[in-house]
Short mmCIF file of C-alpha atoms and ligand atoms in Angstrom, two decimals:
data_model
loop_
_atom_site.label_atom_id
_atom_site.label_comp_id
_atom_site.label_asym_id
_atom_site.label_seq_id
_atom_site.Cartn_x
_atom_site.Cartn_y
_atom_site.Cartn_z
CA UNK A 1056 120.08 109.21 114.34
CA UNK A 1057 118.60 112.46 113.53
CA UNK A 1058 118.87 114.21 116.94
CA UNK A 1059 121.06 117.38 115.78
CA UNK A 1060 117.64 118.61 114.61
CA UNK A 1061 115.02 117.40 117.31
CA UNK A 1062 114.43 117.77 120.85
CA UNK A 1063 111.28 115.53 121.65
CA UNK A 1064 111.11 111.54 120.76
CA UNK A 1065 108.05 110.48 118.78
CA UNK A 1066 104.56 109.90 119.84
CA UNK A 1067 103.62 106.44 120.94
CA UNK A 1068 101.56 105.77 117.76
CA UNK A 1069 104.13 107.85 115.29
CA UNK A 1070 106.38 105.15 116.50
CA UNK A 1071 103.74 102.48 116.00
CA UNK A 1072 102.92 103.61 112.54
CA UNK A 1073 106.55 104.57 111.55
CA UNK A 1074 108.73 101.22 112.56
CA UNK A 1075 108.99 98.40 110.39
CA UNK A 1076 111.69 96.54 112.33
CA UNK A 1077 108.87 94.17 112.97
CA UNK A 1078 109.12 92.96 109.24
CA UNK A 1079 112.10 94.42 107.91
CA UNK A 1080 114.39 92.15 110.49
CA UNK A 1081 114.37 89.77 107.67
CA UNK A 1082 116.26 91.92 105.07
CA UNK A 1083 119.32 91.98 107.77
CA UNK A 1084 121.58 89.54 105.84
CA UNK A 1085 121.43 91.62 102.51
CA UNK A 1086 121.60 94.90 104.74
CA UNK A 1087 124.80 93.70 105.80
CA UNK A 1088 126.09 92.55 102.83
CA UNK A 1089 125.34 95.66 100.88
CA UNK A 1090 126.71 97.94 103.64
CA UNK A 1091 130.21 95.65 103.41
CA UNK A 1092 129.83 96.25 100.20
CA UNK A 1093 129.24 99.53 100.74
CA UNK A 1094 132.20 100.03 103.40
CA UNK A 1095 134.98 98.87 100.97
CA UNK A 1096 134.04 100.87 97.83
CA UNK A 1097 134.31 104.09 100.03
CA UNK A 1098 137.88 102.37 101.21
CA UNK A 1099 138.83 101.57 98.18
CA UNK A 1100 138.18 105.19 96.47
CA UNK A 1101 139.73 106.72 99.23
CA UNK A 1102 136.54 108.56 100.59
CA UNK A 1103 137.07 107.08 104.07
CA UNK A 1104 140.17 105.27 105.41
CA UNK A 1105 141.37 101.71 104.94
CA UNK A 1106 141.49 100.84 109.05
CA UNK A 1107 138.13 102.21 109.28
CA UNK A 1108 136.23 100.56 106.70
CA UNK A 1109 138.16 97.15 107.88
CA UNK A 1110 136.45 97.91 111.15
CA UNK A 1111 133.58 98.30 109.57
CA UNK A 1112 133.48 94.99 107.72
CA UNK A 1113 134.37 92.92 110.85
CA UNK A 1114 131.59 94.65 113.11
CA UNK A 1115 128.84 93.97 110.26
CA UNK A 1116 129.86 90.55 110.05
CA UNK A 1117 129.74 90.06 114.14
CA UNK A 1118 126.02 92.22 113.81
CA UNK A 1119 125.04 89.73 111.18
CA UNK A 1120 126.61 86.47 113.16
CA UNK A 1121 124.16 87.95 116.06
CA UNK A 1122 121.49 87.94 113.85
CA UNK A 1123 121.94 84.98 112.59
CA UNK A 1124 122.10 83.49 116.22
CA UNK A 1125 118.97 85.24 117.65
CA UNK A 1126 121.02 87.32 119.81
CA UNK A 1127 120.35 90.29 118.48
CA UNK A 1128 117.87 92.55 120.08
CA UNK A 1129 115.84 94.73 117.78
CA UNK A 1130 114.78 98.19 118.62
CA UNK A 1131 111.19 99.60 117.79
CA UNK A 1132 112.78 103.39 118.39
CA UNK A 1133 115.22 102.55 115.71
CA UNK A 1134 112.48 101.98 113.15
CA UNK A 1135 113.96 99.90 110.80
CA UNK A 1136 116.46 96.92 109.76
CA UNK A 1137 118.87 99.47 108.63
CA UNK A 1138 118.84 102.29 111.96
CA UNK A 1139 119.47 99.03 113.84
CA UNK A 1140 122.15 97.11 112.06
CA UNK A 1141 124.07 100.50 112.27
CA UNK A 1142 123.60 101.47 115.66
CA UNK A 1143 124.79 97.84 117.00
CA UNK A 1144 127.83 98.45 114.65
CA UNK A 1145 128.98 102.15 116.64
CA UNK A 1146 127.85 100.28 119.69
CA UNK A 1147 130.56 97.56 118.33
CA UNK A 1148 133.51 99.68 116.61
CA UNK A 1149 132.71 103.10 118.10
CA UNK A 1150 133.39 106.13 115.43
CA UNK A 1151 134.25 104.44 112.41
CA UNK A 1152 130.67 103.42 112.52
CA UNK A 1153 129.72 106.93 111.51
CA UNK A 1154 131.69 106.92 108.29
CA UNK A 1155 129.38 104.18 107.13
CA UNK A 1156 126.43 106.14 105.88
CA UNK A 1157 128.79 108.82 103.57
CA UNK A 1158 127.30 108.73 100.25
CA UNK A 1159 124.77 107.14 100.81
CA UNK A 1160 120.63 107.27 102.56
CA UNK A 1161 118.04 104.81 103.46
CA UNK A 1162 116.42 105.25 100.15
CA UNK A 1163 119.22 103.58 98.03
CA UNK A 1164 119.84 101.50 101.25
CA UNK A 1165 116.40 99.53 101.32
CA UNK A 1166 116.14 99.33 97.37
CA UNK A 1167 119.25 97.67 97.47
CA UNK A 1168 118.53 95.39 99.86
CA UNK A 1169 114.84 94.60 98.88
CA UNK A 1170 116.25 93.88 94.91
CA UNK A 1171 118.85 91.45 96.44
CA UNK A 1172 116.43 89.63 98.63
CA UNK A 1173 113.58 89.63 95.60
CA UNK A 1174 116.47 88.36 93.39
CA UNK A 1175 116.98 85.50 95.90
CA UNK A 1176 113.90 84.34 96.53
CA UNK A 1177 113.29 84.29 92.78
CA UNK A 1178 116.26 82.18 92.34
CA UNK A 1179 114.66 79.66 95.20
CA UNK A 1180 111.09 80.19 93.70
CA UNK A 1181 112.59 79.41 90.16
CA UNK A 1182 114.49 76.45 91.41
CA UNK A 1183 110.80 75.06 93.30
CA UNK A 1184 109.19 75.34 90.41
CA UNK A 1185 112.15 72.99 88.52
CA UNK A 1186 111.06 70.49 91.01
CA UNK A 1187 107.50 70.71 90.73
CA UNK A 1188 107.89 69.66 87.11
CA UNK A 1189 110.14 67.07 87.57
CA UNK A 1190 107.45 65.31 90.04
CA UNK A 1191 104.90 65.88 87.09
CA UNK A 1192 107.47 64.63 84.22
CA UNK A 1193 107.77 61.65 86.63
CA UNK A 1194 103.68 61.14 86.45
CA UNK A 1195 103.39 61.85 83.02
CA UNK A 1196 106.24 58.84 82.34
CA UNK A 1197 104.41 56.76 84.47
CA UNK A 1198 100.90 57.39 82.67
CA UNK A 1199 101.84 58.06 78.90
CA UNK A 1200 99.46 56.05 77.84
CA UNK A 1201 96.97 56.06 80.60
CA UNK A 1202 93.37 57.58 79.26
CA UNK A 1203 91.46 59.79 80.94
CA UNK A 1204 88.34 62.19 79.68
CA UNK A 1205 89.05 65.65 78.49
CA UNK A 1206 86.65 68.30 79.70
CA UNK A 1207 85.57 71.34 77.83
CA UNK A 1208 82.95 73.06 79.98
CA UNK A 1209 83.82 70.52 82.46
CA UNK A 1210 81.67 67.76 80.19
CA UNK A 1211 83.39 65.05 78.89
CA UNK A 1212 85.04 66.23 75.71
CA UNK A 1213 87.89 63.80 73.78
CA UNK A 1214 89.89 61.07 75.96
CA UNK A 1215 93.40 62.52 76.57
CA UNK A 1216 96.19 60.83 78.17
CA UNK A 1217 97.00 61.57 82.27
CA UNK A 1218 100.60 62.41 80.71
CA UNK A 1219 99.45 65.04 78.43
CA UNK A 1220 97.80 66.30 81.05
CA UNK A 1221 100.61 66.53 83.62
CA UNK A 1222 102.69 68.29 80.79
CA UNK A 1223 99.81 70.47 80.11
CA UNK A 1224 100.95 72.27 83.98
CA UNK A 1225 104.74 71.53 82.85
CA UNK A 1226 104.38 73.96 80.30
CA UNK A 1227 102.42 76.87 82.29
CA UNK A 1228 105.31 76.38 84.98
CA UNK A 1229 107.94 76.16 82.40
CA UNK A 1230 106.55 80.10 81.39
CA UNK A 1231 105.93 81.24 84.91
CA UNK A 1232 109.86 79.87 85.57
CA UNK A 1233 110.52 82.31 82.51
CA UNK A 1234 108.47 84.98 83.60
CA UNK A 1235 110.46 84.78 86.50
CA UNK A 1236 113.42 85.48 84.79
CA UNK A 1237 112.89 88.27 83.07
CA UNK A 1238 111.71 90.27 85.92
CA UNK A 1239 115.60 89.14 87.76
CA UNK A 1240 117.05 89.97 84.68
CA UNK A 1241 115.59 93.73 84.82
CA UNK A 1242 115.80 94.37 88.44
CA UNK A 1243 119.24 93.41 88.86
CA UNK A 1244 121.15 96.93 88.29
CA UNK A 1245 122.55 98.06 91.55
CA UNK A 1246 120.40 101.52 93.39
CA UNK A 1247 123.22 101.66 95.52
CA UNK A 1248 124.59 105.60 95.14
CA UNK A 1249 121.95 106.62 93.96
CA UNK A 1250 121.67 108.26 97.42
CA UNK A 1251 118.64 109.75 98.71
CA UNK A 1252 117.49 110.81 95.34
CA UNK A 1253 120.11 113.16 93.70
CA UNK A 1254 123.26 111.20 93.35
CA UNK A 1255 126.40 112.14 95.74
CA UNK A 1256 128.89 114.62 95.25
CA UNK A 1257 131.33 112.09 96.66
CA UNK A 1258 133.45 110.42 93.90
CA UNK A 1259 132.03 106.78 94.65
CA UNK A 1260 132.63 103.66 92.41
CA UNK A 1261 129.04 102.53 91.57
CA UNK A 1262 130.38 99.89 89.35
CA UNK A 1263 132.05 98.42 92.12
CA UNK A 1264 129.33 97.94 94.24
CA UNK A 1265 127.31 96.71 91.78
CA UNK A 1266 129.70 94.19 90.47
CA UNK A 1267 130.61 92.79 94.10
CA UNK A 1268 126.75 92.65 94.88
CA UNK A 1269 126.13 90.46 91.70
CA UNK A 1270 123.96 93.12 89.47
CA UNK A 1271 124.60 93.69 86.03
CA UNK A 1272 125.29 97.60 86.40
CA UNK A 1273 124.27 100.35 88.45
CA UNK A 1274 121.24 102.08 87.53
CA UNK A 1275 121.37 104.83 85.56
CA UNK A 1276 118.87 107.59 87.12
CA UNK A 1277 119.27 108.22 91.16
CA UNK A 1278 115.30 109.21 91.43
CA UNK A 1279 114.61 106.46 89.96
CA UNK A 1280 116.54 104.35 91.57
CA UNK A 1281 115.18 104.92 94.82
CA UNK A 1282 111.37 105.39 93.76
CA UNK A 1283 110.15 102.81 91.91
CA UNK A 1284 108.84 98.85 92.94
CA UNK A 1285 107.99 97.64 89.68
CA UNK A 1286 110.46 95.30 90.43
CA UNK A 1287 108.35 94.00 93.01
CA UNK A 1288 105.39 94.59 91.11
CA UNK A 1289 106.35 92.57 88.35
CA UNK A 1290 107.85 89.59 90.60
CA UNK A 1291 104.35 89.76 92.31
CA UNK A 1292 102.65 89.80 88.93
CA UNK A 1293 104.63 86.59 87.95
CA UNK A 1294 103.93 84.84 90.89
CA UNK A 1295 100.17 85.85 90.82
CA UNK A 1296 99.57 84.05 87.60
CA UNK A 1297 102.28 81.17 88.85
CA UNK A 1298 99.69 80.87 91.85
CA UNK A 1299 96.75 80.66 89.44
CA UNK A 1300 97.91 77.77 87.57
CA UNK A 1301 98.29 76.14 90.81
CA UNK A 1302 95.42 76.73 91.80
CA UNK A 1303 93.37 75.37 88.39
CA UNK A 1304 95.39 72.12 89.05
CA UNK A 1305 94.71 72.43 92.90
CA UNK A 1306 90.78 72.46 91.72
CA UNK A 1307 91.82 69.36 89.44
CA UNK A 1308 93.00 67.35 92.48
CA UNK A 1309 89.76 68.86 94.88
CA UNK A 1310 87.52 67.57 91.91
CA UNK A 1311 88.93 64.27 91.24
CA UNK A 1312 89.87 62.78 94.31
CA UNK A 1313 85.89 63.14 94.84
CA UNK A 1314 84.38 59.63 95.13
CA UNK A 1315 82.32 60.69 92.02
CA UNK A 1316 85.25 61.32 90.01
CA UNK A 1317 87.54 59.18 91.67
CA UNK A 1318 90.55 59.48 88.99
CA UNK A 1319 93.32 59.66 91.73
CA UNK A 1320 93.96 59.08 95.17
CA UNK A 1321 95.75 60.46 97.97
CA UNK A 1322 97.63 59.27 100.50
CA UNK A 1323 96.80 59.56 104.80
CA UNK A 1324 99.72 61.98 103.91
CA UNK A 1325 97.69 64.45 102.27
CA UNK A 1326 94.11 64.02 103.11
CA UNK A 1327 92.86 64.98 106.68
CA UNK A 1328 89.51 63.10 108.09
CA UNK A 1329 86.67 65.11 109.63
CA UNK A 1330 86.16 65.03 113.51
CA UNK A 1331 82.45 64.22 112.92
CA UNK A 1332 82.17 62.82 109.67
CA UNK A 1333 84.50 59.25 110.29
CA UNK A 1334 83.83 58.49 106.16
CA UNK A 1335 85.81 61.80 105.09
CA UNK A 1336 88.75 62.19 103.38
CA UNK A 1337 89.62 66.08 102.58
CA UNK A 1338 92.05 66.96 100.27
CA UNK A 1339 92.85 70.12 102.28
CA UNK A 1340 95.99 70.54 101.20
CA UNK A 1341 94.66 70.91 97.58
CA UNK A 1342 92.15 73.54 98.97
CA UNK A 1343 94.35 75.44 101.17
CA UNK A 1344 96.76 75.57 97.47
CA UNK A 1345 93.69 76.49 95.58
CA UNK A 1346 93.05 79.67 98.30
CA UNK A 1347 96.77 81.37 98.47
CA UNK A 1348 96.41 82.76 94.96
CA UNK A 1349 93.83 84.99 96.96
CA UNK A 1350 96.93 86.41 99.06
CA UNK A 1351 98.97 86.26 96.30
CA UNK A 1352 97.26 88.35 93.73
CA UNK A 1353 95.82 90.54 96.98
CA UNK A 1354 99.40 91.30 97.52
CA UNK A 1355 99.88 92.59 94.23
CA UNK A 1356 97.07 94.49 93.61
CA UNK A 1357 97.63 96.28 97.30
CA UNK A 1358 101.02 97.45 96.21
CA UNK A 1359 99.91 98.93 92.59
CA UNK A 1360 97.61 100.67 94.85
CA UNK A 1361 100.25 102.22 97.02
CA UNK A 1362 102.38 103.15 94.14
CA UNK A 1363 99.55 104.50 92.04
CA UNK A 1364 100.00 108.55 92.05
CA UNK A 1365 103.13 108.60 94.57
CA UNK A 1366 104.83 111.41 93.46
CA UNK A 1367 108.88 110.88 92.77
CA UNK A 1368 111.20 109.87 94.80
CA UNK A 1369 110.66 108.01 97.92
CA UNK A 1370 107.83 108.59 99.86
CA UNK A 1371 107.34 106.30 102.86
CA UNK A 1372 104.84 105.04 101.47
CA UNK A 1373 106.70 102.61 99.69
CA UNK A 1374 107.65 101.11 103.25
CA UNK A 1375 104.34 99.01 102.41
CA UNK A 1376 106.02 96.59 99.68
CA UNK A 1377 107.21 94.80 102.46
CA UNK A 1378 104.90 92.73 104.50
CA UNK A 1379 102.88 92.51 101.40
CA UNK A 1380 105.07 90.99 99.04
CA UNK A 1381 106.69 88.40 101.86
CA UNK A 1382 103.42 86.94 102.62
CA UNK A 1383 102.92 86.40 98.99
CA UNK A 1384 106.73 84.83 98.16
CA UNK A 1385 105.82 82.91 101.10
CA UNK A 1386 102.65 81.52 99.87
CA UNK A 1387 103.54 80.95 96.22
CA UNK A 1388 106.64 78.83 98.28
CA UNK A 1389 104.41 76.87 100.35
CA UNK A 1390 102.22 76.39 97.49
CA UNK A 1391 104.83 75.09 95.15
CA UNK A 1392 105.88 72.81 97.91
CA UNK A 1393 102.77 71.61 98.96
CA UNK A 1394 101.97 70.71 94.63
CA UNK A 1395 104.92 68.95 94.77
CA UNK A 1396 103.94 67.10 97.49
CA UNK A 1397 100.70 65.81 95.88
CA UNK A 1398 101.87 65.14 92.70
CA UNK A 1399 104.22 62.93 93.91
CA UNK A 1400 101.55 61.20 96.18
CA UNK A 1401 98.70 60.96 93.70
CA UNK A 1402 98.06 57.64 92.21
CA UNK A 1403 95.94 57.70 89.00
CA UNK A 1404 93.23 55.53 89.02
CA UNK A 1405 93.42 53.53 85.20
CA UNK A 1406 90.53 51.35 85.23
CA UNK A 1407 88.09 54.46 86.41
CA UNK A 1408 89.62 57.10 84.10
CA UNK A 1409 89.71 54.79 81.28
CA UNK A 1410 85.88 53.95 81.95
CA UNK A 1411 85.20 58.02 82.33
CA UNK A 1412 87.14 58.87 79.25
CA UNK A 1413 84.58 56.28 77.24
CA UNK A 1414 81.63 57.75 78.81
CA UNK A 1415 79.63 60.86 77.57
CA UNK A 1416 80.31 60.00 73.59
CA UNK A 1417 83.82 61.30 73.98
CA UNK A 1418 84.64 59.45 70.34
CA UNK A 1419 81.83 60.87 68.71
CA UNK A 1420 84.72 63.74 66.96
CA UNK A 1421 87.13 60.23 65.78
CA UNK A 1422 83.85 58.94 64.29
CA UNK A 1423 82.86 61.88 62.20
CA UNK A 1424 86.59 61.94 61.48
CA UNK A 1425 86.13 58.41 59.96
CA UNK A 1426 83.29 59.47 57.96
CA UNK A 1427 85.45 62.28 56.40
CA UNK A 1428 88.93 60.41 55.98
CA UNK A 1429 86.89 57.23 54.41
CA UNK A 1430 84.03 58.12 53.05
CA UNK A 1431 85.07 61.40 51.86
CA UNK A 1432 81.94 63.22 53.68
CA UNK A 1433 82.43 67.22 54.31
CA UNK A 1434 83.03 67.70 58.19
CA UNK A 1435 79.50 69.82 58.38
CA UNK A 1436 77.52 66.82 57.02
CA UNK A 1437 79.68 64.00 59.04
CA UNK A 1438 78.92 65.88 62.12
CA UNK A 1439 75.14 65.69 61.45
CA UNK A 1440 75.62 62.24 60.52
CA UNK A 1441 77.46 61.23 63.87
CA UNK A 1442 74.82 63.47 66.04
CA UNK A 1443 72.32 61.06 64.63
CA UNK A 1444 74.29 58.52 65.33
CA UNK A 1445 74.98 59.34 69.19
CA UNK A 1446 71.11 59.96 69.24
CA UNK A 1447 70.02 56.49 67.97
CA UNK A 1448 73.31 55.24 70.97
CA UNK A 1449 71.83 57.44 74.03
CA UNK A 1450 68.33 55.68 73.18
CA UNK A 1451 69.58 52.57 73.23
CA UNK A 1452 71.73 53.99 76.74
CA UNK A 1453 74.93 52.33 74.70
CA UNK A 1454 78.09 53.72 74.60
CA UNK A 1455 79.42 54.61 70.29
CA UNK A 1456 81.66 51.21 69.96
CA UNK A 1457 78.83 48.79 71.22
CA UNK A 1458 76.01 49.94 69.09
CA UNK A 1459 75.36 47.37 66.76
CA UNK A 1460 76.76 48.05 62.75
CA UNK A 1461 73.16 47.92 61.76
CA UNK A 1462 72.18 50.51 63.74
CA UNK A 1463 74.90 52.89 62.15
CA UNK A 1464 74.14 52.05 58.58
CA UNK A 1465 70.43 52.65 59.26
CA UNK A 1466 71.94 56.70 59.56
CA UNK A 1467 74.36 56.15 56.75
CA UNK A 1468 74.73 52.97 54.89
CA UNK A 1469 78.29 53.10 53.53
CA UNK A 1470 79.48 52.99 57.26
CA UNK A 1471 81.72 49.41 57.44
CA UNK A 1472 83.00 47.69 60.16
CA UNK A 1473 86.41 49.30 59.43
CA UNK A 1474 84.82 52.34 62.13
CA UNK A 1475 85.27 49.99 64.94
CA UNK A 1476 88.86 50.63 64.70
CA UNK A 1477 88.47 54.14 65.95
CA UNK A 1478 85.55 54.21 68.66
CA UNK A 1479 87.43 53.73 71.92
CA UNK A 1480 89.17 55.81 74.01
CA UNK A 1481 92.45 53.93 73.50
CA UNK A 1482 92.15 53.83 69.56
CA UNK A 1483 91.35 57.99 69.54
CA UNK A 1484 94.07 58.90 71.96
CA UNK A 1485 96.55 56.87 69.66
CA UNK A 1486 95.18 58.52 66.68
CA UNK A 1487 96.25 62.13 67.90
CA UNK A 1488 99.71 62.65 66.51
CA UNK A 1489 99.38 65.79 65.64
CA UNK A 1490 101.99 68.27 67.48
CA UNK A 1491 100.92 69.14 70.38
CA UNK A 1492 98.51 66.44 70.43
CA UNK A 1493 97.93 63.50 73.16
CA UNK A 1494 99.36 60.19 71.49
CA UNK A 1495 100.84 58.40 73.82
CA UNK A 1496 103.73 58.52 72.21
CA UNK A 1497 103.92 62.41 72.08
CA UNK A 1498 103.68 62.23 75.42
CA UNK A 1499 106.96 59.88 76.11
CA UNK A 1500 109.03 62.49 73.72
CA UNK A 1501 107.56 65.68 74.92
CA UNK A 1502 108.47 64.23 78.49
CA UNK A 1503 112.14 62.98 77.66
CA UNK A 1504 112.94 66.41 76.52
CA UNK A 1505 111.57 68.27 79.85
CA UNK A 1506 113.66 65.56 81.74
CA UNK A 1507 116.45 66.55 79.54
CA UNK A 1508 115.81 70.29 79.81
CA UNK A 1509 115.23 70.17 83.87
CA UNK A 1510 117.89 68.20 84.56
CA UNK A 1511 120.19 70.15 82.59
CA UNK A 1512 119.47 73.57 83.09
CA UNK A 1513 118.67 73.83 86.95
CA UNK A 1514 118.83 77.34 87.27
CA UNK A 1515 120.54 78.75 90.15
CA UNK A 1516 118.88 78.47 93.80
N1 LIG B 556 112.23 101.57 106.31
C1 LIG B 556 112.23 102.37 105.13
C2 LIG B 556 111.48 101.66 104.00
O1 LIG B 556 111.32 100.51 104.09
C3 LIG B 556 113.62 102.66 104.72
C4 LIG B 556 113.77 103.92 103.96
C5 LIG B 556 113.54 105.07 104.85
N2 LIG B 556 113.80 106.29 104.19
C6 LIG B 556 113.36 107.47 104.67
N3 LIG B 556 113.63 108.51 104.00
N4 LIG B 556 112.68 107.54 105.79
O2 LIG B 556 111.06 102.27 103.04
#
């Protein structure tokens, strides 16, 4: 491509080090479409001929029909997705071929085609993640008003509802799905033009391309247009803390699908046995979830590092967004997939979450509650009160609601029998109507309008 100027091929290991065919192969379909796009803006402001840029247009779509087919054969020596997609096209059409590339360079070549395929894969990822919390509004319909202990330092806490808990994740997705947006919504203006880094001296139609490529506008500085990731950076950012909430719920289903939690179970379909161990049952699709945040974040910090101090405008460094940042989209998809997957297959487990939620004084808060809302205590002395209270319970090894009256009045005698209607589980999970809070029936309205809002609103994918 650049032989006018050189008379020996690259070293072995330049060529090694330089290609990234090996990768880039997957960026052929939005290669193609921006160089059609490309091809008839040029036509269209007269810069190169109607015939040839028809040519043009029908020998990308037979390269990208190849492609599509597996018949194409990619060439190391060509280095990338974009040296090979044209080469097959004069190989194709002959010299109209070579009219391709006016007013235009690799630089605003590969942004383009790296912002389209980030855009789609957002879409998809965006559209996963709608699923996801469908599976979860599904669980949280099914278990409104199923109680299960709340943790704070992982020790039993307050009983909360398995719904509230599903629609605890809802939300974080529903603000990585957002998140998610507003990074597509700032990376879609259109590099293409922008040229290698000054701009063209060719009267293109920038508006053109962008508008048949789908972006908002063309961007309005050529070096940076063809020198900055942070569109990448920010995608990978999103999905980073996406992949962390996954994997805090992945730990959830690790923890209690223990036999010494037991609050769900899963399925033969996602549990694998151990080839020595014939008991086992390992939730290693949970794990294997809980792990790709590792790849994930890694991703992103390994391309702020190769964007830290690059100098404008392109430097090939920036050739190492790629690999990087596909692993990652790939993992966050698998991820979201294999969530989806589990939440679906989990069955909650009533009779042992209700028992766990009792456990570990998790009322003792509703009963100094009591002592303030009936006998007018102040919070600071009703907690002392119920501490006392939990302390003559745990010496007796008796759980708050079956320690006897008497024993309660011997800490404070104006307690009546009128507590015992807020010592279990069920009666303090009812009791929280507060916004926000885990009633049962906050649960059935704050998942009717998800349902409403997912199945409305599917964004595009
Ligand atoms: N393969 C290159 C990349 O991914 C394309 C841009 C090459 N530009 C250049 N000036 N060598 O960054």
């Amino acid at each position: 491509m650049w032989g006018g100027r050189f008379s020996a091929s690259p070293a072995e290991i330049m060529e090694e080090i330089n290609a990234s065919i090996g990768f880039d192969k997957r960026l052929a379909p939005q290669d193609i479409a921006a160089s059609k796009a490309h091809a008839a803006m040029l036509a269209e402001t007269g810069i190169i001929e109607k015939a040839d840029a028809a040519a043009i247009i029908e020998g990308l779509d037979k390269v990208g029909a190849e492609i599509a087919e597996g018949k194409f054969a990619f060439s190391r020596a060509l280095e990338d997705v974009h040296m090979n997609v044209e080469s097959r096209l004069k190989e194709l059409i002959g010299t109209p071929a070579g009219r391709l590339h006016t007013a235009r360079s690799r630089n605003d070549q590969v942004a383009t085609d790296f912002k389209l395929y980030v855009r789609d894969r957002i879409d998809a990822l965006s559209a996963a993640l709608a699923m996801l919390q469908l599976a979860m509004v599904r669980k949280a319909e099914e278990h409104a008003a199923t109680v299960m202990p709340g943790f704070t330092h992982l020790q039993p806490a307050q009983p909360v509802t398995f719904g509230h808990h599903m629609l605890a994740y809802v939300e974080m997705l529903g603000r990585d799905r957002g998140r998610l947006a507003d990074a597509r919504a700032r990376l879609n203006e259109c590099p293409l033009g922008a040229a290698a880094l000054a701009g063209t001296s060719f009267p293109i139609n920038r508006h053109l391309t962008a508008e048949t490529l789908g972006f908002s506008k063309p961007t309005d500085n050529s070096l940076d247009s063809v020198s900055d990731r942070d569109f990448i950076l920010e995608t990978l950012a999103a999905a980073s803390i996406c992949a962390v909430h996954l994997s805090r719920f992945a730990e959830e289903i690790v923890l209690w699908s223990t036999p010494q939690f037991g609050f769900i179970k899963l399925s033969d379909k996602f549990t694998t046995g151990s080839s020595i161990m014939p008991q086992k049952r390992n939730p290693d699709a949970a794990e294997l979830t809980r792990a790709k945040v590792g790849r994930i974040a890694g991703a992103f910090q390994s391309l702020l590092m190769v964007m830290k101090g690059l100098p404008l405008a392109y430097s090939k460094d920036m050739q190492e967004d790629k690999e990087v940042a596909f692993d990652a989209l790939d993992s966050l998809t698998l991820a979201i997939a294999a969530t989806t997957g589990m939440v679906d297959d989990m069955q909650p487990q009533p009779a042992t979450l209700l028992a766990a939620a009792g456990s570990g004084y998790s009322t003792a808060t509703d009963l100094a509650d009591w002592l303030v809302r009936v006998l007018k205590m102040p919070f600071r002395d009703a907690h002392h009160v119920t501490g006392r209270i939990v302390a003559a319970a745990e010496a007796q090894n008796l759980p708050l609601d079956k320690l006897p009256l008497a024993d309660m009045q011997a800490v404070e005698p104006r307690i009546t029998a009128d507590v015992l209607t807020v010592l279990s589980p069920e009666q303090s999970v009812e009791s929280r109507v507060s916004h926000g809070g885990t009633a049962p029936q906050n649960v059935v309205k704050m998942a009717a309008g998800w349902r409403k809002r997912l199945e409305s609103d599917q964004p595009k994918g």
